[in-house]
XYZ file of C-alpha atoms in Angstrom:
615
model
C -0.312 -0.295 0.211
C 1.369 3.396 -1.011
C 1.620 6.243 1.676
C -1.230 8.884 1.839
C -1.426 11.029 -1.301
C -0.329 14.473 -0.669
C -2.770 17.358 -1.329
C -5.232 14.883 -1.824
C -4.275 13.819 -5.176
C -1.664 10.904 -6.032
C 1.945 12.117 -6.149
C 4.255 13.948 -3.738
C 4.183 17.854 -3.052
C 6.346 20.053 -5.238
C 8.726 20.485 -2.586
C 9.431 16.630 -1.706
C 9.977 15.955 -6.023
C 12.116 19.139 -6.033
C 14.149 17.841 -3.319
C 14.376 14.352 -4.434
C 15.787 15.821 -8.310
C 18.317 18.257 -6.495
C 19.371 14.895 -4.126
C 19.856 12.603 -7.453
C 21.317 15.566 -9.833
C 24.081 15.882 -6.686
C 24.428 12.163 -6.767
C 25.118 11.945 -10.173
C 27.492 14.741 -10.110
C 29.775 13.127 -7.025
C 29.532 9.738 -9.470
C 30.788 11.578 -12.461
C 33.856 13.383 -10.690
C 34.940 9.932 -9.439
C 34.765 8.303 -12.743
C 36.351 11.437 -14.364
C 39.331 11.786 -11.656
C 40.178 8.345 -9.841
C 42.226 9.907 -7.383
C 38.873 11.626 -5.879
C 37.192 8.380 -5.735
C 37.597 7.543 -2.086
C 36.940 11.484 -0.767
C 33.769 11.322 -3.288
C 32.538 8.338 -1.875
C 32.754 9.933 1.634
C 31.074 12.421 0.658
C 28.297 10.203 -1.419
C 27.848 8.306 2.389
C 27.242 11.382 4.212
C 24.570 12.843 1.453
C 23.086 9.903 1.496
C 23.079 8.825 5.253
C 22.462 12.075 6.244
C 18.903 11.608 8.323
C 16.755 13.845 10.399
C 14.641 11.920 13.287
C 10.584 13.079 13.556
C 9.653 11.742 17.101
C 5.718 11.420 17.845
C 5.211 12.112 21.365
C 2.328 12.980 23.807
C 0.360 11.464 26.502
C -0.917 7.752 26.281
C -3.758 6.893 24.252
C -3.651 10.212 21.799
C -3.638 7.638 18.864
C 0.553 8.295 18.082
C 1.058 5.320 16.868
C -1.846 5.068 14.825
C -0.818 8.662 13.072
C 2.548 7.028 12.037
C 0.302 4.164 10.192
C -2.079 6.686 8.616
C 1.470 8.892 7.186
C 2.788 5.724 5.904
C -0.060 4.260 4.446
C 0.009 1.090 6.129
C -0.689 -0.634 9.547
C 2.806 -1.700 10.446
C 2.619 -0.892 14.193
C 0.480 -2.599 16.217
C -2.437 -0.658 18.135
C -4.905 -1.554 21.066
C -7.406 0.541 23.322
C -5.069 0.088 26.244
C -1.556 1.687 26.628
C 0.396 -0.151 24.415
C 3.730 1.154 22.771
C 6.361 0.458 25.325
C 9.542 0.198 23.253
C 10.937 3.076 20.703
C 10.361 2.332 17.190
C 12.027 3.430 14.510
C 10.792 3.506 10.892
C 13.461 4.398 8.083
C 13.655 3.724 4.609
C 14.656 0.334 2.705
C 14.139 -1.250 -0.553
C 12.098 -4.305 1.480
C 10.677 -4.296 4.837
C 12.701 -5.586 7.342
C 12.540 -5.464 11.423
C 15.597 -5.378 13.317
C 15.331 -5.625 17.080
C 18.676 -3.811 19.100
C 19.100 -5.266 22.715
C 20.416 -3.265 25.256
C 23.022 -6.258 25.792
C 24.342 -8.276 22.666
C 23.895 -7.675 19.025
C 21.160 -6.552 16.728
C 18.840 -9.637 15.303
C 15.967 -9.676 12.556
C 12.628 -10.706 13.705
C 9.198 -11.611 11.363
C 6.870 -8.752 10.934
C 4.174 -10.665 12.878
C 6.429 -11.072 15.731
C 6.631 -6.958 16.135
C 4.416 -6.836 18.964
C 6.381 -9.437 21.045
C 9.088 -6.695 21.612
C 7.219 -3.129 21.519
C 3.952 -3.478 23.059
C 3.315 -3.632 27.186
C 1.460 -6.970 26.876
C 3.881 -8.755 24.479
C 7.049 -7.043 26.169
C 5.845 -6.219 29.420
C 8.116 -3.605 31.610
C 10.426 -4.467 28.624
C 11.609 -7.692 30.284
C 13.226 -8.324 27.172
C 15.552 -5.660 27.241
C 15.113 -3.951 24.207
C 16.632 -0.567 23.449
C 14.959 0.019 20.324
C 13.344 -1.902 17.166
C 14.462 -0.394 13.652
C 11.530 -1.134 10.825
C 12.957 -0.664 6.924
C 10.240 -0.040 4.832
C 9.684 1.533 1.003
C 7.999 4.343 2.180
C 8.318 7.548 -0.182
C 7.824 9.609 2.837
C 11.260 8.157 4.509
C 13.183 8.195 1.321
C 15.018 10.861 1.948
C 16.893 10.401 5.148
C 13.687 11.120 7.632
C 13.362 8.643 10.175
C 10.132 8.522 11.994
C 10.365 7.578 15.581
C 7.336 6.133 17.563
C 7.792 6.620 21.524
C 5.875 5.236 24.474
C 3.045 7.955 25.578
C 3.793 9.495 28.908
C 1.425 9.396 32.077
C 0.225 6.188 31.599
C 0.193 3.635 34.566
C 3.643 2.337 33.097
C 6.157 4.708 34.777
C 9.234 2.851 32.457
C 7.260 4.299 29.554
C 7.148 7.758 30.497
C 10.976 7.407 31.401
C 11.634 5.715 27.965
C 9.879 9.102 26.112
C 11.625 11.192 27.735
C 15.115 10.022 27.191
C 14.762 9.870 23.378
C 13.701 13.381 23.459
C 17.506 14.903 23.630
C 17.618 13.053 19.952
C 14.510 14.773 18.852
C 14.847 16.938 15.040
C 11.396 17.469 15.070
C 8.774 16.616 16.978
C 4.837 15.741 16.250
C 2.857 16.799 19.251
C -0.406 14.617 19.254
C -3.227 15.716 21.048
C -7.030 13.907 21.355
C -10.364 15.674 20.064
C -11.754 13.567 22.843
C -9.737 14.920 25.950
C -9.092 18.821 26.191
C -5.529 19.400 26.376
C -4.018 18.767 29.835
C -1.898 20.455 32.459
C 0.270 17.143 32.233
C 0.525 17.652 28.316
C 1.557 21.011 28.807
C 4.208 20.393 31.325
C 5.800 17.770 28.888
C 5.287 19.989 26.071
C 7.961 22.324 28.023
C 10.433 19.395 27.896
C 9.697 18.612 24.141
C 10.678 22.721 23.680
C 13.862 21.882 24.709
C 15.391 19.376 22.079
C 12.942 19.749 19.394
C 13.710 22.057 16.362
C 10.238 22.417 15.413
C 6.924 21.323 16.834
C 3.849 20.460 14.703
C 0.829 19.943 16.692
C -2.000 17.808 15.891
C -5.644 16.956 17.553
C -6.328 13.454 16.484
C -9.428 11.503 16.424
C -12.008 13.954 15.067
C -14.102 11.743 13.353
C -15.532 11.032 16.736
C -16.789 14.335 17.508
C -19.718 16.617 15.388
C -18.032 19.244 13.514
C -18.920 22.273 15.837
C -17.524 20.347 18.822
C -14.403 19.369 16.814
C -14.164 23.243 16.185
C -15.061 24.486 20.032
C -12.111 21.774 20.839
C -9.853 22.606 18.177
C -10.214 26.768 19.716
C -9.319 25.832 23.225
C -6.085 23.134 22.317
C -4.779 26.245 20.163
C -5.262 28.820 22.589
C -3.976 26.788 25.587
C -0.727 25.710 23.562
C -0.148 29.196 22.684
C 0.065 30.329 25.853
C 1.773 27.812 26.662
C 4.729 28.519 24.194
C 3.975 32.036 24.374
C 3.476 32.212 20.492
C 0.706 31.308 18.081
C 0.688 27.864 16.862
C -0.900 26.100 13.799
C -2.880 23.035 14.733
C -3.790 20.421 12.238
C -7.289 18.577 13.064
C -6.747 14.948 11.860
C -8.228 11.602 11.989
C -5.585 9.078 11.404
C -8.332 6.247 11.584
C -10.272 7.619 8.556
C -7.213 8.296 6.635
C -6.140 4.722 6.936
C -9.870 3.602 6.265
C -9.742 5.929 3.177
C -6.410 4.333 1.920
C -7.331 0.653 2.776
C -10.884 1.420 0.717
C -9.359 3.742 -2.080
C -11.568 6.297 -1.345
C -9.863 9.745 -2.056
C -13.236 11.627 -0.153
C -12.642 9.783 2.884
C -8.952 10.339 2.972
C -9.866 14.407 2.248
C -12.166 13.917 4.800
C -9.767 12.823 7.344
C -7.593 15.885 6.584
C -4.183 14.236 6.859
C -3.233 15.438 3.229
C -3.169 19.007 4.807
C -0.797 17.760 7.562
C 1.448 15.743 5.379
C 2.161 18.254 2.753
C 2.955 20.631 5.621
C 5.490 17.996 6.532
C 7.047 17.601 3.508
C 7.673 21.451 2.797
C 9.191 21.748 6.450
C 11.743 18.720 5.620
C 12.995 20.351 2.236
C 12.962 23.541 3.712
C 14.802 22.752 7.164
C 16.467 19.645 6.421
C 17.007 19.326 2.655
C 18.052 22.274 2.081
C 21.038 22.265 4.792
C 21.816 18.727 3.767
C 21.981 19.627 -0.081
C 24.320 22.919 0.699
C 26.490 20.821 2.901
C 26.943 18.323 0.106
C 27.237 21.044 -2.880
C 29.917 22.449 -0.596
C 32.122 19.795 0.299
C 31.910 19.011 -3.655
C 32.954 22.474 -4.230
C 35.941 21.835 -1.663
C 36.976 18.817 -3.799
C 37.175 19.819 -6.967
C 39.049 22.897 -5.615
C 41.524 20.264 -4.400
C 41.581 18.354 -7.935
C 42.603 21.406 -9.285
C 45.386 22.582 -7.817
C 47.008 18.873 -7.877
C 45.897 18.964 -11.748
C 47.281 22.765 -12.148
C 50.718 21.289 -9.969
C 50.771 18.225 -12.429
C 50.537 20.558 -15.175
C 53.709 22.992 -14.328
C 56.030 20.079 -13.283
C 55.975 19.340 -16.761
C 57.291 22.336 -18.145
C 60.119 22.713 -16.022
C 63.562 21.576 -15.703
C 64.130 18.225 -14.236
C 66.804 19.693 -11.582
C 64.304 22.611 -10.883
C 62.003 20.051 -10.353
C 63.352 17.939 -7.870
C 64.525 20.826 -5.985
C 60.705 21.758 -5.470
C 59.558 18.509 -5.017
C 62.196 18.567 -2.209
C 61.116 21.737 -0.418
C 57.560 20.398 -0.578
C 58.397 17.511 1.228
C 59.911 19.554 3.769
C 56.830 21.734 3.811
C 54.989 18.622 4.644
C 56.965 17.532 7.089
C 56.298 20.818 9.018
C 52.717 20.842 8.534
C 52.991 17.243 9.951
C 54.382 18.615 13.135
C 51.763 21.446 13.681
C 49.491 18.689 13.211
C 50.792 16.848 16.132
C 51.299 20.244 18.251
C 47.525 20.305 17.301
C 46.850 17.002 18.785
C 48.512 17.510 21.866
C 46.806 20.492 22.590
C 43.661 18.958 21.790
C 44.340 16.134 24.397
C 45.060 18.468 27.081
C 41.604 20.466 26.019
C 39.917 16.942 26.825
C 41.767 16.600 29.853
C 40.716 19.659 31.077
C 37.233 19.171 30.051
C 37.212 15.428 31.780
C 38.702 17.388 34.760
C 36.651 20.742 35.163
C 32.829 19.576 33.886
C 32.930 17.376 37.229
C 33.563 20.380 39.379
C 30.812 22.655 38.082
C 26.968 22.531 37.883
C 26.946 18.830 37.582
C 28.544 18.237 40.583
C 26.620 20.255 42.763
C 23.846 18.717 41.284
C 25.087 15.294 42.269
C 25.260 16.486 46.259
C 21.734 17.709 45.685
C 20.230 14.758 44.434
C 22.282 12.479 47.263
C 20.763 14.752 50.040
C 17.113 14.215 48.219
C 17.326 10.768 48.364
C 18.611 10.157 51.930
C 15.412 12.508 52.901
C 13.236 10.307 50.816
C 14.769 7.212 52.461
C 14.274 8.606 55.762
C 10.385 9.595 54.835
C 10.406 5.621 53.693
C 11.342 4.339 56.753
C 9.187 6.472 58.636
C 6.006 5.450 56.555
C 6.774 1.607 56.444
C 6.738 0.759 60.248
C 3.904 -0.971 60.241
C 5.251 -3.396 57.758
C 6.874 -7.034 59.162
C 10.837 -6.870 58.904
C 10.524 -8.934 55.515
C 8.582 -6.442 53.989
C 9.977 -3.625 55.464
C 13.386 -4.585 54.199
C 12.036 -5.703 50.571
C 10.568 -2.334 50.064
C 13.557 -0.432 51.045
C 15.795 -3.097 49.104
C 13.186 -1.773 45.857
C 13.823 1.699 46.787
C 17.495 1.256 46.518
C 17.120 -0.623 42.998
C 14.676 1.463 41.259
C 15.014 4.993 42.644
C 18.352 5.848 42.635
C 18.993 5.066 39.121
C 15.645 7.211 38.243
C 17.004 10.033 40.024
C 20.355 9.818 38.503
C 18.976 10.489 34.850
C 18.802 14.589 35.454
C 22.259 14.016 36.518
C 23.563 11.842 33.542
C 21.626 14.715 31.125
C 23.279 17.372 32.917
C 26.448 16.205 31.917
C 25.347 15.225 28.534
C 24.117 18.583 27.318
C 27.052 20.257 28.842
C 29.780 17.843 27.369
C 28.311 17.481 24.118
C 28.175 21.697 23.968
C 31.854 21.589 24.781
C 32.781 18.777 22.353
C 30.770 20.647 19.766
C 33.168 23.885 20.854
C 36.426 22.103 20.818
C 35.592 20.234 17.582
C 34.762 23.623 15.807
C 38.524 24.972 17.275
C 40.358 22.367 15.902
C 38.633 22.168 12.701
C 39.510 25.789 12.182
C 43.192 24.749 13.251
C 43.399 22.330 10.518
C 42.092 24.388 7.870
C 44.589 26.535 8.687
C 47.730 24.197 8.553
C 46.094 23.249 5.508
C 45.751 26.168 3.546
C 49.067 27.187 4.523
C 50.293 23.803 2.856
C 48.457 24.536 -0.015
C 49.533 28.344 -0.221
C 53.287 26.782 -0.167
C 52.907 24.412 -2.996
C 50.985 27.040 -4.931
C 53.863 29.782 -4.173
C 56.389 27.077 -5.714
C 54.686 27.076 -8.796
C 53.547 30.548 -9.187
C 49.678 29.487 -8.377
C 46.753 30.579 -6.392
C 45.557 28.467 -3.623
C 41.998 26.967 -4.068
C 39.351 29.547 -3.008
C 36.626 26.708 -2.271
C 34.356 26.348 0.603
C 35.427 26.111 4.160
C 35.008 22.176 5.576
C 31.544 22.043 5.461
C 29.015 21.863 8.384
C 26.668 19.242 7.990
C 23.598 19.236 9.364
C 23.179 17.476 12.757
C 20.761 16.979 15.689
C 21.203 19.741 18.616
C 22.531 18.992 21.364
C 25.974 17.093 19.786
C 25.181 12.861 19.671
C 27.185 12.733 22.651
C 25.118 10.424 24.574
C 26.220 8.095 27.349
C 25.104 4.643 27.598
C 22.739 3.771 30.119
C 24.413 2.310 32.897
C 22.788 -0.446 35.167
C 23.001 0.277 38.712
C 24.367 -3.538 39.309
C 24.121 -3.520 42.863
C 25.047 -6.977 44.619
C 22.261 -6.371 47.327
C 22.678 -8.036 50.240
C 20.597 -10.906 51.298
C 19.957 -10.374 54.812
C 18.170 -13.473 55.112
C 18.917 -13.649 59.060
C 16.934 -9.790 59.148
C 14.201 -10.957 57.133
C 13.906 -14.470 59.042
C 14.239 -12.963 62.602
C 10.308 -12.880 63.926
C 10.738 -17.039 62.359
C 13.446 -17.481 64.564
C 11.523 -16.632 67.879
C 10.455 -19.421 69.163
C 7.107 -19.648 70.977
C 8.379 -19.679 74.364
C 10.039 -16.333 73.457
C 7.086 -14.772 71.657
C 6.786 -12.180 74.489
C 10.012 -10.613 73.138
C 8.595 -10.520 69.643
C 7.902 -6.881 69.567
C 11.593 -6.239 70.729
C 13.136 -8.483 68.120
C 11.247 -6.823 65.516
C 12.700 -3.579 66.284
C 15.825 -4.955 66.125
C 15.451 -6.200 63.191
C 14.137 -3.072 61.573
C 17.301 -1.289 63.626
C 19.836 -3.535 61.552
C 17.798 -3.256 58.245
C 17.673 0.694 58.098
C 21.569 0.511 59.230
C 22.243 -1.741 56.372
C 19.603 -0.281 53.770
C 21.364 3.194 54.682
C 24.582 1.886 54.074
C 23.876 0.580 50.712
C 22.050 3.413 49.856
C 25.044 5.415 50.193
C 27.164 2.758 48.103
C 24.616 2.692 45.362
C 25.114 6.371 44.641
C 28.568 6.297 44.957
C 28.809 2.969 42.464
C 26.462 4.472 39.926
C 28.019 8.354 40.002
C 31.367 6.494 39.588
C 30.063 4.335 36.686
C 28.479 7.588 34.944
C 31.655 9.460 35.464
C 33.814 6.674 33.984
C 31.403 5.974 31.160
C 31.836 9.919 30.544
C 35.163 9.768 30.488
C 34.875 7.085 28.159
C 32.774 8.515 26.027
C 35.131 11.920 25.650
C 38.309 10.174 25.133
C 36.311 8.278 21.923
C 35.021 11.663 21.175
C 38.877 12.603 21.150
C 39.997 10.227 19.151
C 37.416 10.496 16.467
C 38.025 13.757 16.088
C 42.104 13.284 16.032
C 41.730 10.786 13.670
C 39.484 13.313 11.180
C 42.202 16.337 11.835
C 45.084 13.520 10.322
C 42.705 12.332 7.581
C 42.021 15.537 6.537
C 45.923 16.839 5.984
C 46.708 13.692 4.720
C 44.226 13.936 2.187
C 45.308 16.833 1.010
C 48.826 16.689 1.494
C 48.975 13.226 -0.495
C 47.190 14.784 -3.253
C 49.657 17.622 -4.192
C 52.511 15.110 -3.191
C 51.388 12.112 -5.871
C 50.668 15.476 -8.404
C 54.112 16.598 -8.271
C 55.565 12.786 -7.891
C 53.517 11.995 -11.631
C 54.805 15.268 -12.711
C 58.197 14.513 -12.166
C 57.555 10.721 -13.628
C 56.436 12.123 -16.950
C 58.671 14.864 -17.021
C 61.633 12.274 -16.900
C 60.209 9.705 -19.527
C 59.263 12.740 -21.892
C 63.024 13.709 -22.583
C 61.556 16.957 -23.869
C 58.380 16.506 -25.231
C 55.739 16.659 -22.810
C 52.718 18.026 -25.420
C 50.731 14.586 -24.967
C 50.755 15.226 -21.059
C 49.964 18.842 -21.119
C 46.889 18.326 -23.681
C 45.627 15.433 -20.687
C 45.588 17.583 -18.175
C 44.147 21.111 -20.132
C 41.205 18.865 -21.147
C 40.765 17.795 -17.149
C 41.269 21.558 -16.615
C 38.565 22.023 -19.335
C 36.601 19.472 -17.080
C 36.789 21.160 -13.944
C 35.620 24.435 -15.040
C 32.822 22.496 -16.595
C 32.258 20.951 -12.732
C 32.686 24.270 -11.218
C 29.857 26.083 -13.836
C 27.524 23.221 -12.465
C 27.743 23.304 -8.764
C 26.977 27.373 -9.137
C 23.700 26.665 -10.755
C 22.856 23.386 -8.529
C 23.446 25.918 -5.707
C 21.351 28.424 -7.227
C 18.350 26.230 -8.072
C 18.452 24.692 -4.320
C 18.318 27.736 -2.647
C 15.422 29.026 -5.079
C 13.768 25.779 -4.365
C 14.187 26.246 -0.472
C 12.529 29.320 -0.735
C 9.633 28.658 -2.674
């Protein structure tokens, strides 16, 4: 079954058509460049992969039972995700493009594995996987939907506010990876205070929020209009700005698609929203992605142009003079590599300072407040549970330590991730500028040797990524080996009938021991989890540093190798030509003309892409 027709008719919107055509044209240009210049194959393939892999996560969020999953099914034109009359979705499910339908489970531990589509409910729903007992991190569904073709990923999150607390936690934990959000309300329930509170959290992460009022089919038209006015006013007050609210019926849209009934589909009003969503994806994500790829291609063409010019100039020089220039370039490259090593040393120092300094600031104060708050809650729980038997009393305290400590640490970890992600992005920007300067100096030196101008191509392109940076530490289980304390749990059973007059004293003794030991375990749990998060944070910082360092080295090597190889080819051809360099010069002149053509086509492409984004 196809995704819903846009604007009520078959086919895509002009924006979607334009983006697909522009992307295909740019991919063709990249392939053509690699075909004509084999030396550019590796960077061209890397550029192609970035353009193809660039994705944009659109999260469906909101309270439970608002029809989020049904909305996704309607947008894709197929009932891919399970729905029911009770709170259902319990695991994050990501829908992405694939030529064939495929469902892959990504567990918290171990490698991913495929499942048949009919088994999906056994992993993503509360009845099939209660409390996520199967340990599923997320499920990835590949499907050939046109809406997902250009890097868009639609993410189904559990509803917040249901009786299943872990569903709310899962939905909140996914928000940092949100590029845009579909905030789903329901026409049969006026917008609530809890929904507005959740909206404030969504606004911290989503670059754009679309508001949808689902289930309009269950109300009369006049009632729907009244609910729409009320919801729009409440949302506008919450965000302090006018909002556009899309009234839709996911159920009617799916029914119209299944029955091939355009009138019913149009009455669902979903095509209006689908058109707005696609246009946004083109204007916001598509334009950024296309511009970054075109910038990268222009940069690559500038590099090839200089290498071609160096090879051409080397053919016209006496061999002795050429050898002298090659030697001078080799010495300058060695200097550039020394500069890179100094840059890498500074990079290590910056990350050490970041790792040491970040725990001395706001996150550490948060940790102190968190520990104090947990202690007060523990003391309150002790007083509140005094009526329980020692065994039940002990189990309640054990549950508190096992569950509440891990939950309480989520805010602290999130603060670390936000602060760490921003700091890593700032460091990366600084050191990318540093390697840009080193590369530009090397290119200018090589050009100066042969009276050439250095390339004037764009700086390293900035690819659109979600904010904050994708710096996310893995969720760490508490992993505590809690003491059994069986003797204390069984203390009342050990009191023989002849000593029953001491039962009250024995229970007080048991509770006193339980509280003392569990309070010590609480402190150990806080210390252990804080240590694990600190350790994980430092590990991820080191991984980020290694990745950035490798990127800096590779960028310098790509340029330096290209220049060096161009000089080597020129020297070899000059030596073999024995004074006759005409054929080689003609070949290089043809390459320069071809590069001129690529430059013109890239400029024309960027003008069309900018015009398309404005329409």
